[in-house]
């Protein structure tokens, strides 16, 4: 199931308010300096002068300074000033197209959008405005940001939805990918040996060679004594798992083993692993297809030094896929992709990266469109919601198609627009 640009988990309102207020206090000094440098704290000469034109539509120095400060305050990743300029230029084109189509939104819809955005941080709209005001960001900056997003969503639904046709064959195909296939389940125990440096790896390799061929009781004792994995307290015992739901290298190592056999040594950058098969069973028509839950945060600019530094920063800050939502909240919704799909349906742009990831591990790759994708594996499993219906699948397919069509249309508008960057 695809989730884009939203939040998946609830937030304790009191703790969230406290957290953001602490963030505000920590950010005030830096934000004030940034805003002063950008010429926002006082009506400096030329702050309303144009810095860019796109098809005759002007972006002013003040707007750019305000949007940059706003995005920095939200913790936007990458080159924040370039992102602010990119957003403002896109919004000029989006609002123009919506105006041509006669699409407008009521003030109530914009206010609701502001409240929804603020709620991602555990605040209401008024508290969000107070938080921004403390850092010198005008209420209109926040309102314009939200208004552009609301209008573009309305435009996309009205213009592209009538062009979307989802056939029964497509729905059936999507449903079929969720149906069970014949397969194998295994009940494993594991031993994880450290290998963070050459000397430790050499010692662990020697130990792993001595641990092959043990019986179940001896393997369990060895796991308690030597394993560095979290399962050591349970004698290395794991729960039933479908072979296709295991990491590919583990599945390949245990697929052909019988009960009582030990796998070959599986090496990675920082560990060596052994698996003992306690039990196995063939499941005729009862093994669901492997599902991949992943997130991809798309940063403009390709494999730049700034984006590489941002990936390292993200690795240090996030411990789950949900942690990517606050990072992406300043970005257009289509720049954070969150999907749960069959393994065979993972987009080719991310497949090789995801194949090499463990759960909650972060990787990166450059997409065919030139974006730098920060990719995180959220889960690799084989369970699907039992409530999945044809209507749900059809809606997912429609939303995905609308998002793709609107993004392609915006890229065409930018490619064909007359763009002039006037000054800094």
Short mmCIF file of C-alpha atoms in Angstrom, two decimals:
data_model
loop_
_atom_site.label_atom_id
_atom_site.label_comp_id
_atom_site.label_asym_id
_atom_site.label_seq_id
_atom_site.Cartn_x
_atom_site.Cartn_y
_atom_site.Cartn_z
CA UNK A 1 0.00 0.00 0.00
CA UNK A 2 1.37 3.38 -0.97
CA UNK A 3 1.57 6.18 1.53
CA UNK A 4 3.01 9.48 0.28
CA UNK A 5 4.01 12.52 2.23
CA UNK A 6 1.87 11.79 5.29
CA UNK A 7 2.54 10.41 8.75
CA UNK A 8 1.92 6.89 9.93
CA UNK A 9 2.11 7.16 13.66
CA UNK A 10 0.27 9.14 16.28
CA UNK A 11 2.04 11.72 18.40
CA UNK A 12 1.49 12.54 22.04
CA UNK A 13 0.29 16.13 21.81
CA UNK A 14 1.88 17.36 25.03
CA UNK A 15 5.28 15.85 24.38
CA UNK A 16 5.23 16.98 20.76
CA UNK A 17 4.41 20.56 21.71
CA UNK A 18 7.25 20.51 24.23
CA UNK A 19 9.61 19.03 21.68
CA UNK A 20 8.82 21.63 19.03
CA UNK A 21 9.04 24.44 21.54
CA UNK A 22 12.47 23.15 22.54
CA UNK A 23 13.35 23.05 18.86
CA UNK A 24 12.10 26.60 18.51
CA UNK A 25 14.29 27.76 21.42
CA UNK A 26 17.32 25.96 20.02
CA UNK A 27 16.63 27.32 16.55
CA UNK A 28 15.84 30.93 17.43
CA UNK A 29 19.40 32.18 17.52
CA UNK A 30 20.42 30.38 14.33
CA UNK A 31 17.19 31.27 12.58
CA UNK A 32 17.54 34.92 13.54
CA UNK A 33 21.05 35.00 12.11
CA UNK A 34 19.89 33.28 8.94
CA UNK A 35 16.97 35.62 8.52
CA UNK A 36 19.15 38.64 9.15
CA UNK A 37 21.60 37.44 6.54
CA UNK A 38 18.73 36.97 4.13
CA UNK A 39 17.43 40.48 4.77
CA UNK A 40 14.12 39.51 6.37
CA UNK A 41 14.42 41.14 9.81
CA UNK A 42 14.06 44.67 8.43
CA UNK A 43 12.68 46.19 5.22
CA UNK A 44 16.08 46.19 3.50
CA UNK A 45 16.47 47.88 0.16
CA UNK A 46 15.68 45.60 -2.73
CA UNK A 47 14.16 42.75 -0.74
CA UNK A 48 11.12 42.80 -3.03
CA UNK A 49 13.24 42.92 -6.16
CA UNK A 50 12.81 39.93 -8.49
CA UNK A 51 15.36 37.11 -8.23
CA UNK A 52 13.77 34.93 -10.91
CA UNK A 53 11.13 34.94 -13.62
CA UNK A 54 9.40 31.94 -15.12
CA UNK A 55 7.09 32.55 -18.06
CA UNK A 56 6.84 36.16 -16.86
CA UNK A 57 5.85 35.19 -13.29
CA UNK A 58 8.16 36.81 -10.72
CA UNK A 59 9.78 35.36 -7.59
CA UNK A 60 10.98 38.11 -5.25
CA UNK A 61 13.98 38.22 -2.96
CA UNK A 62 11.64 38.45 0.03
CA UNK A 63 9.69 35.36 -1.00
CA UNK A 64 12.89 33.39 -1.51
CA UNK A 65 14.32 34.50 1.83
CA UNK A 66 11.10 33.66 3.66
CA UNK A 67 10.67 30.25 2.03
CA UNK A 68 14.33 29.40 2.69
CA UNK A 69 13.97 30.34 6.35
CA UNK A 70 10.71 28.39 6.59
CA UNK A 71 12.26 25.24 5.10
CA UNK A 72 15.37 25.52 7.26
CA UNK A 73 13.19 25.78 10.33
CA UNK A 74 11.47 22.56 9.28
CA UNK A 75 14.81 20.84 8.84
CA UNK A 76 14.53 20.39 5.07
CA UNK A 77 17.35 18.24 3.62
CA UNK A 78 19.98 19.19 1.05
CA UNK A 79 20.56 22.65 -0.47
CA UNK A 80 17.68 24.46 1.22
CA UNK A 81 17.94 27.69 -0.77
CA UNK A 82 17.92 25.77 -4.06
CA UNK A 83 14.94 23.76 -2.83
CA UNK A 84 13.10 26.98 -1.89
CA UNK A 85 13.72 28.45 -5.35
CA UNK A 86 12.63 25.20 -7.01
CA UNK A 87 9.40 25.11 -5.00
CA UNK A 88 8.52 28.72 -5.74
CA UNK A 89 9.14 28.33 -9.47
CA UNK A 90 7.06 25.16 -9.59
CA UNK A 91 4.26 26.83 -7.66
CA UNK A 92 4.13 29.70 -10.15
CA UNK A 93 3.46 27.18 -12.92
CA UNK A 94 1.05 25.13 -10.82
CA UNK A 95 -1.04 28.13 -9.78
CA UNK A 96 -1.09 29.41 -13.36
CA UNK A 97 -2.38 26.09 -14.70
CA UNK A 98 -4.96 25.83 -11.92
CA UNK A 99 -6.15 29.37 -12.74
CA UNK A 100 -6.49 28.51 -16.41
CA UNK A 101 -8.57 25.49 -15.44
CA UNK A 102 -10.73 27.67 -13.17
CA UNK A 103 -9.76 25.77 -10.03
CA UNK A 104 -9.89 27.68 -6.77
CA UNK A 105 -9.97 26.60 -3.14
CA UNK A 106 -11.88 28.12 -0.26
CA UNK A 107 -10.02 29.75 2.62
CA UNK A 108 -11.47 27.05 4.88
CA UNK A 109 -9.71 24.36 2.83
CA UNK A 110 -6.38 26.17 3.15
CA UNK A 111 -6.86 26.62 6.89
CA UNK A 112 -7.68 22.92 7.20
CA UNK A 113 -4.52 22.13 5.26
CA UNK A 114 -2.47 24.30 7.61
CA UNK A 115 -3.96 22.52 10.61
CA UNK A 116 -3.25 19.14 9.05
CA UNK A 117 0.36 20.10 8.37
CA UNK A 118 0.80 21.45 11.90
CA UNK A 119 -0.67 18.30 13.41
CA UNK A 120 2.26 16.31 12.03
CA UNK A 121 4.29 18.05 14.74
CA UNK A 122 1.56 17.73 17.37
CA UNK A 123 0.41 21.35 17.08
CA UNK A 124 -2.66 23.13 15.77
CA UNK A 125 -2.52 25.79 13.09
CA UNK A 126 -2.40 28.71 15.53
CA UNK A 127 0.45 27.17 17.53
CA UNK A 128 2.34 26.57 14.29
CA UNK A 129 1.96 30.24 13.33
CA UNK A 130 3.25 31.30 16.74
CA UNK A 131 6.24 28.97 16.37
CA UNK A 132 7.06 30.43 12.95
CA UNK A 133 6.52 34.02 14.09
CA UNK A 134 9.11 33.56 16.85
CA UNK A 135 11.67 32.86 14.11
CA UNK A 136 10.53 35.76 11.89
CA UNK A 137 8.64 33.69 9.32
CA UNK A 138 5.44 35.41 8.20
CA UNK A 139 2.08 33.66 8.42
CA UNK A 140 1.57 34.28 4.67
CA UNK A 141 4.70 32.26 3.92
CA UNK A 142 3.17 29.21 5.60
CA UNK A 143 -0.24 29.90 4.07
CA UNK A 144 1.16 30.25 0.54
CA UNK A 145 3.12 27.01 0.93
CA UNK A 146 0.02 25.09 2.00
CA UNK A 147 -2.30 26.82 -0.47
CA UNK A 148 -0.14 25.85 -3.44
CA UNK A 149 -0.15 22.22 -2.33
CA UNK A 150 -3.92 22.13 -1.81
CA UNK A 151 -4.62 23.74 -5.19
CA UNK A 152 -2.27 21.38 -7.04
CA UNK A 153 -3.90 18.33 -5.44
CA UNK A 154 -7.32 19.61 -6.49
CA UNK A 155 -6.04 20.35 -9.99
CA UNK A 156 -4.45 16.90 -10.32
CA UNK A 157 -7.62 15.14 -9.21
CA UNK A 158 -9.87 17.19 -11.49
CA UNK A 159 -7.66 17.17 -14.59
CA UNK A 160 -6.01 13.75 -14.47
CA UNK A 161 -8.58 11.53 -12.74
CA UNK A 162 -10.90 11.50 -15.80
CA UNK A 163 -7.94 10.32 -17.88
CA UNK A 164 -7.17 7.41 -15.55
CA UNK A 165 -8.69 4.11 -16.55
CA UNK A 166 -7.99 1.11 -14.34
CA UNK A 167 -9.05 -2.12 -15.99
CA UNK A 168 -10.31 -5.22 -14.23
CA UNK A 169 -7.27 -7.01 -15.62
CA UNK A 170 -4.94 -4.57 -13.81
CA UNK A 171 -6.86 -4.98 -10.57
CA UNK A 172 -6.84 -8.75 -10.89
CA UNK A 173 -3.11 -8.71 -11.62
CA UNK A 174 -2.44 -6.58 -8.54
CA UNK A 175 -4.62 -8.88 -6.42
CA UNK A 176 -2.88 -11.94 -7.86
CA UNK A 177 0.45 -10.64 -6.65
CA UNK A 178 -0.98 -10.83 -3.14
CA UNK A 179 -2.15 -14.42 -3.46
CA UNK A 180 -0.32 -17.35 -1.94
CA UNK A 181 2.23 -19.39 -3.88
CA UNK A 182 3.67 -22.80 -2.93
CA UNK A 183 6.79 -22.52 -0.78
CA UNK A 184 8.82 -23.56 2.24
CA UNK A 185 8.74 -22.43 5.87
CA UNK A 186 11.71 -22.96 8.16
CA UNK A 187 12.28 -22.81 11.91
CA UNK A 188 15.83 -21.57 12.44
CA UNK A 189 18.35 -20.81 15.16
CA UNK A 190 21.18 -18.36 14.49
CA UNK A 191 24.65 -17.51 15.72
CA UNK A 192 25.98 -14.02 14.89
CA UNK A 193 29.75 -13.57 15.24
CA UNK A 194 31.39 -10.12 15.16
CA UNK A 195 33.66 -9.21 12.23
CA UNK A 196 34.16 -5.46 12.46
CA UNK A 197 37.92 -5.54 11.87
CA UNK A 198 40.35 -7.98 10.20
CA UNK A 199 41.59 -9.56 13.43
CA UNK A 200 38.08 -10.10 14.80
CA UNK A 201 36.89 -11.47 11.46
CA UNK A 202 39.76 -13.99 11.34
CA UNK A 203 39.01 -15.20 14.87
CA UNK A 204 35.25 -15.45 14.09
CA UNK A 205 35.94 -17.40 10.90
CA UNK A 206 37.92 -19.96 12.87
CA UNK A 207 35.18 -20.19 15.49
CA UNK A 208 32.42 -20.51 12.88
CA UNK A 209 34.27 -23.42 11.26
CA UNK A 210 34.26 -25.23 14.63
CA UNK A 211 30.53 -24.57 15.13
CA UNK A 212 29.35 -26.28 11.96
CA UNK A 213 27.95 -29.79 12.38
CA UNK A 214 26.61 -29.28 15.91
CA UNK A 215 23.35 -30.83 17.08
CA UNK A 216 20.46 -28.63 18.21
CA UNK A 217 21.38 -28.58 21.90
CA UNK A 218 25.04 -27.83 21.25
CA UNK A 219 24.14 -25.11 18.73
CA UNK A 220 21.85 -23.48 21.31
CA UNK A 221 24.61 -23.54 23.95
CA UNK A 222 27.07 -22.02 21.46
CA UNK A 223 24.58 -19.25 20.61
CA UNK A 224 24.27 -18.35 24.30
CA UNK A 225 28.08 -18.28 24.70
CA UNK A 226 29.29 -16.71 21.49
CA UNK A 227 26.50 -15.01 19.54
CA UNK A 228 26.44 -11.20 19.33
CA UNK A 229 22.85 -11.13 18.05
CA UNK A 230 19.79 -10.17 20.11
CA UNK A 231 18.54 -13.79 19.93
CA UNK A 232 21.46 -15.07 22.02
CA UNK A 233 19.39 -14.91 25.22
CA UNK A 234 16.96 -17.34 23.58
CA UNK A 235 19.67 -19.70 22.43
CA UNK A 236 19.57 -18.17 18.96
CA UNK A 237 16.02 -19.40 18.37
CA UNK A 238 14.00 -17.63 15.68
CA UNK A 239 10.30 -17.94 14.83
CA UNK A 240 8.83 -19.65 11.76
CA UNK A 241 9.74 -17.77 8.59
CA UNK A 242 8.97 -18.23 4.94
CA UNK A 243 12.18 -18.81 2.98
CA UNK A 244 11.27 -16.05 0.54
CA UNK A 245 10.80 -13.58 3.43
CA UNK A 246 14.38 -14.06 4.65
CA UNK A 247 17.21 -11.88 3.36
CA UNK A 248 18.18 -13.30 -0.06
CA UNK A 249 21.58 -14.61 1.06
CA UNK A 250 20.03 -16.38 4.06
CA UNK A 251 17.18 -17.86 2.05
CA UNK A 252 19.64 -19.21 -0.51
CA UNK A 253 21.77 -20.78 2.24
CA UNK A 254 18.95 -22.61 4.07
CA UNK A 255 16.50 -23.44 1.28
CA UNK A 256 18.02 -26.85 0.54
CA UNK A 257 18.85 -27.83 4.13
CA UNK A 258 17.07 -30.54 6.06
CA UNK A 259 16.20 -30.61 9.76
CA UNK A 260 19.35 -30.85 11.90
CA UNK A 261 21.69 -29.30 9.31
CA UNK A 262 23.75 -26.12 9.65
CA UNK A 263 24.13 -23.55 6.91
CA UNK A 264 27.38 -22.42 5.35
CA UNK A 265 29.00 -19.36 6.88
CA UNK A 266 27.28 -16.17 5.63
CA UNK A 267 29.61 -13.17 5.69
CA UNK A 268 28.71 -9.46 5.68
CA UNK A 269 30.70 -6.29 6.34
CA UNK A 270 30.45 -6.49 10.12
CA UNK A 271 29.32 -10.04 11.00
CA UNK A 272 29.40 -13.76 10.22
CA UNK A 273 26.22 -15.81 10.58
CA UNK A 274 25.36 -19.50 10.92
CA UNK A 275 21.85 -20.97 10.83
CA UNK A 276 20.63 -24.30 12.21
CA UNK A 277 17.40 -25.79 10.84
CA UNK A 278 15.21 -26.96 13.74
CA UNK A 279 12.22 -27.72 11.56
CA UNK A 280 10.89 -27.12 8.05
CA UNK A 281 7.67 -27.69 6.15
CA UNK A 282 6.45 -27.37 2.61
CA UNK A 283 3.34 -25.24 2.25
CA UNK A 284 1.30 -26.11 -0.82
CA UNK A 285 -0.50 -22.99 -2.01
CA UNK A 286 -0.16 -21.33 1.35
CA UNK A 287 2.97 -19.19 1.22
CA UNK A 288 2.25 -15.52 0.45
CA UNK A 289 4.49 -13.65 -1.94
CA UNK A 290 7.33 -11.74 -0.29
CA UNK A 291 6.31 -8.16 0.38
CA UNK A 292 8.71 -5.23 0.59
CA UNK A 293 7.85 -2.19 2.70
CA UNK A 294 10.27 0.61 1.80
CA UNK A 295 10.65 4.37 1.80
CA UNK A 296 12.50 6.54 -0.72
CA UNK A 297 13.30 10.20 -0.08
CA UNK A 298 14.12 11.95 -3.38
CA UNK A 299 16.62 14.80 -3.25
CA UNK A 300 17.22 17.01 -6.30
CA UNK A 301 20.75 17.49 -7.56
CA UNK A 302 21.99 13.94 -8.09
CA UNK A 303 25.09 12.56 -6.32
CA UNK A 304 26.35 15.93 -5.10
CA UNK A 305 28.57 16.47 -2.07
CA UNK A 306 25.65 18.14 -0.28
CA UNK A 307 23.37 15.16 -0.91
CA UNK A 308 26.05 12.66 0.15
CA UNK A 309 26.47 14.61 3.37
CA UNK A 310 22.70 14.64 3.83
CA UNK A 311 22.55 10.85 3.46
CA UNK A 312 25.17 10.48 6.19
CA UNK A 313 23.23 12.87 8.41
CA UNK A 314 20.03 10.91 7.82
CA UNK A 315 21.79 7.63 8.69
CA UNK A 316 22.82 9.12 12.00
CA UNK A 317 19.37 10.55 12.80
CA UNK A 318 16.84 7.90 11.77
CA UNK A 319 16.09 4.54 13.33
CA UNK A 320 12.89 3.69 11.45
CA UNK A 321 11.04 4.66 8.28
CA UNK A 322 8.65 6.82 10.29
CA UNK A 323 11.61 9.09 11.12
CA UNK A 324 11.77 10.14 7.45
CA UNK A 325 8.39 11.90 7.60
CA UNK A 326 9.56 14.92 9.65
CA UNK A 327 12.59 15.26 7.36
CA UNK A 328 10.36 15.28 4.26
CA UNK A 329 7.54 17.48 5.52
CA UNK A 330 8.98 20.53 3.77
CA UNK A 331 9.15 18.69 0.45
CA UNK A 332 6.40 18.13 -2.11
CA UNK A 333 4.52 14.90 -1.25
CA UNK A 334 5.80 13.06 -4.32
CA UNK A 335 9.39 13.37 -3.06
CA UNK A 336 8.75 10.90 -0.24
CA UNK A 337 7.58 7.53 -1.48
CA UNK A 338 6.36 4.92 1.00
CA UNK A 339 5.07 1.68 -0.45
CA UNK A 340 4.44 -1.93 0.45
CA UNK A 341 4.62 -3.97 -2.73
CA UNK A 342 5.41 -7.49 -3.86
CA UNK A 343 9.15 -8.03 -4.14
CA UNK A 344 8.84 -8.47 -7.90
CA UNK A 345 7.10 -5.08 -8.15
CA UNK A 346 9.77 -2.97 -6.41
CA UNK A 347 10.68 -0.19 -8.87
CA UNK A 348 13.84 -1.00 -10.81
CA UNK A 349 15.40 2.28 -9.64
CA UNK A 350 15.47 1.01 -6.04
CA UNK A 351 15.58 -2.78 -6.40
CA UNK A 352 19.34 -3.35 -6.29
CA UNK A 353 19.72 -1.01 -3.31
CA UNK A 354 16.86 -2.59 -1.35
CA UNK A 355 18.13 -6.12 -2.01
CA UNK A 356 21.27 -5.30 -0.05
CA UNK A 357 19.55 -3.68 2.94
CA UNK A 358 18.58 -5.08 6.32
CA UNK A 359 15.50 -3.75 8.08
CA UNK A 360 15.79 -0.01 8.85
CA UNK A 361 19.12 0.20 7.02
CA UNK A 362 19.66 3.21 4.74
CA UNK A 363 21.11 3.11 1.22
CA UNK A 364 21.24 5.54 -1.67
CA UNK A 365 21.10 5.55 -5.45
CA UNK A 366 20.64 7.92 -8.38
CA UNK A 367 17.31 7.44 -10.17
CA UNK A 368 16.92 7.56 -13.97
CA UNK A 369 15.36 11.02 -13.60
CA UNK A 370 18.50 12.31 -11.86
CA UNK A 371 17.18 12.51 -8.30
CA UNK A 372 19.34 11.23 -5.46
CA UNK A 373 17.22 8.67 -3.61
CA UNK A 374 17.73 7.94 0.08
CA UNK A 375 16.25 4.45 0.42
CA UNK A 376 15.30 2.67 3.65
CA UNK A 377 13.99 -0.88 4.02
CA UNK A 378 11.07 -0.72 6.46
CA UNK A 379 10.19 -4.42 6.43
CA UNK A 380 10.58 -7.55 4.39
CA UNK A 381 7.78 -10.01 5.13
CA UNK A 382 4.96 -12.06 3.72
CA UNK A 383 1.81 -10.84 5.43
CA UNK A 384 -0.84 -8.73 3.76
CA UNK A 385 -3.89 -7.00 5.24
CA UNK A 386 -6.74 -9.48 5.24
CA UNK A 387 -9.12 -6.63 4.48
CA UNK A 388 -7.54 -5.96 1.09
CA UNK A 389 -10.35 -5.51 -1.45
CA UNK A 390 -10.62 -4.79 -5.16
CA UNK A 391 -11.88 -1.30 -4.33
CA UNK A 392 -8.81 -0.59 -2.22
CA UNK A 393 -6.48 -1.88 -4.91
CA UNK A 394 -8.25 0.17 -7.59
CA UNK A 395 -7.97 3.34 -5.50
CA UNK A 396 -4.26 2.72 -4.90
CA UNK A 397 -3.68 2.23 -8.61
CA UNK A 398 -5.64 5.40 -9.46
CA UNK A 399 -3.75 7.53 -6.93
CA UNK A 400 -0.43 6.21 -8.16
CA UNK A 401 -1.37 6.95 -11.75
CA UNK A 402 -2.57 10.47 -10.92
CA UNK A 403 0.64 11.22 -9.03
CA UNK A 404 2.76 10.01 -11.91
CA UNK A 405 0.78 11.98 -14.52
CA UNK A 406 0.84 15.22 -12.51
CA UNK A 407 4.57 14.97 -11.86
CA UNK A 408 5.29 14.29 -15.54
CA UNK A 409 3.10 17.25 -16.54
CA UNK A 410 4.93 19.56 -14.12
CA UNK A 411 8.30 18.43 -15.47
CA UNK A 412 7.09 19.21 -19.00
CA UNK A 413 5.93 22.67 -17.90
CA UNK A 414 9.35 23.38 -16.38
CA UNK A 415 11.18 22.08 -19.46
CA UNK A 416 9.15 24.33 -21.78
CA UNK A 417 9.07 27.42 -19.54
CA UNK A 418 11.12 30.57 -20.14
CA UNK A 419 13.27 30.75 -17.02
CA UNK A 420 15.45 33.69 -16.00
CA UNK A 421 17.50 33.73 -12.79
CA UNK A 422 18.13 37.41 -12.09
CA UNK A 423 20.25 37.53 -8.97
CA UNK A 424 21.02 36.10 -5.56
#
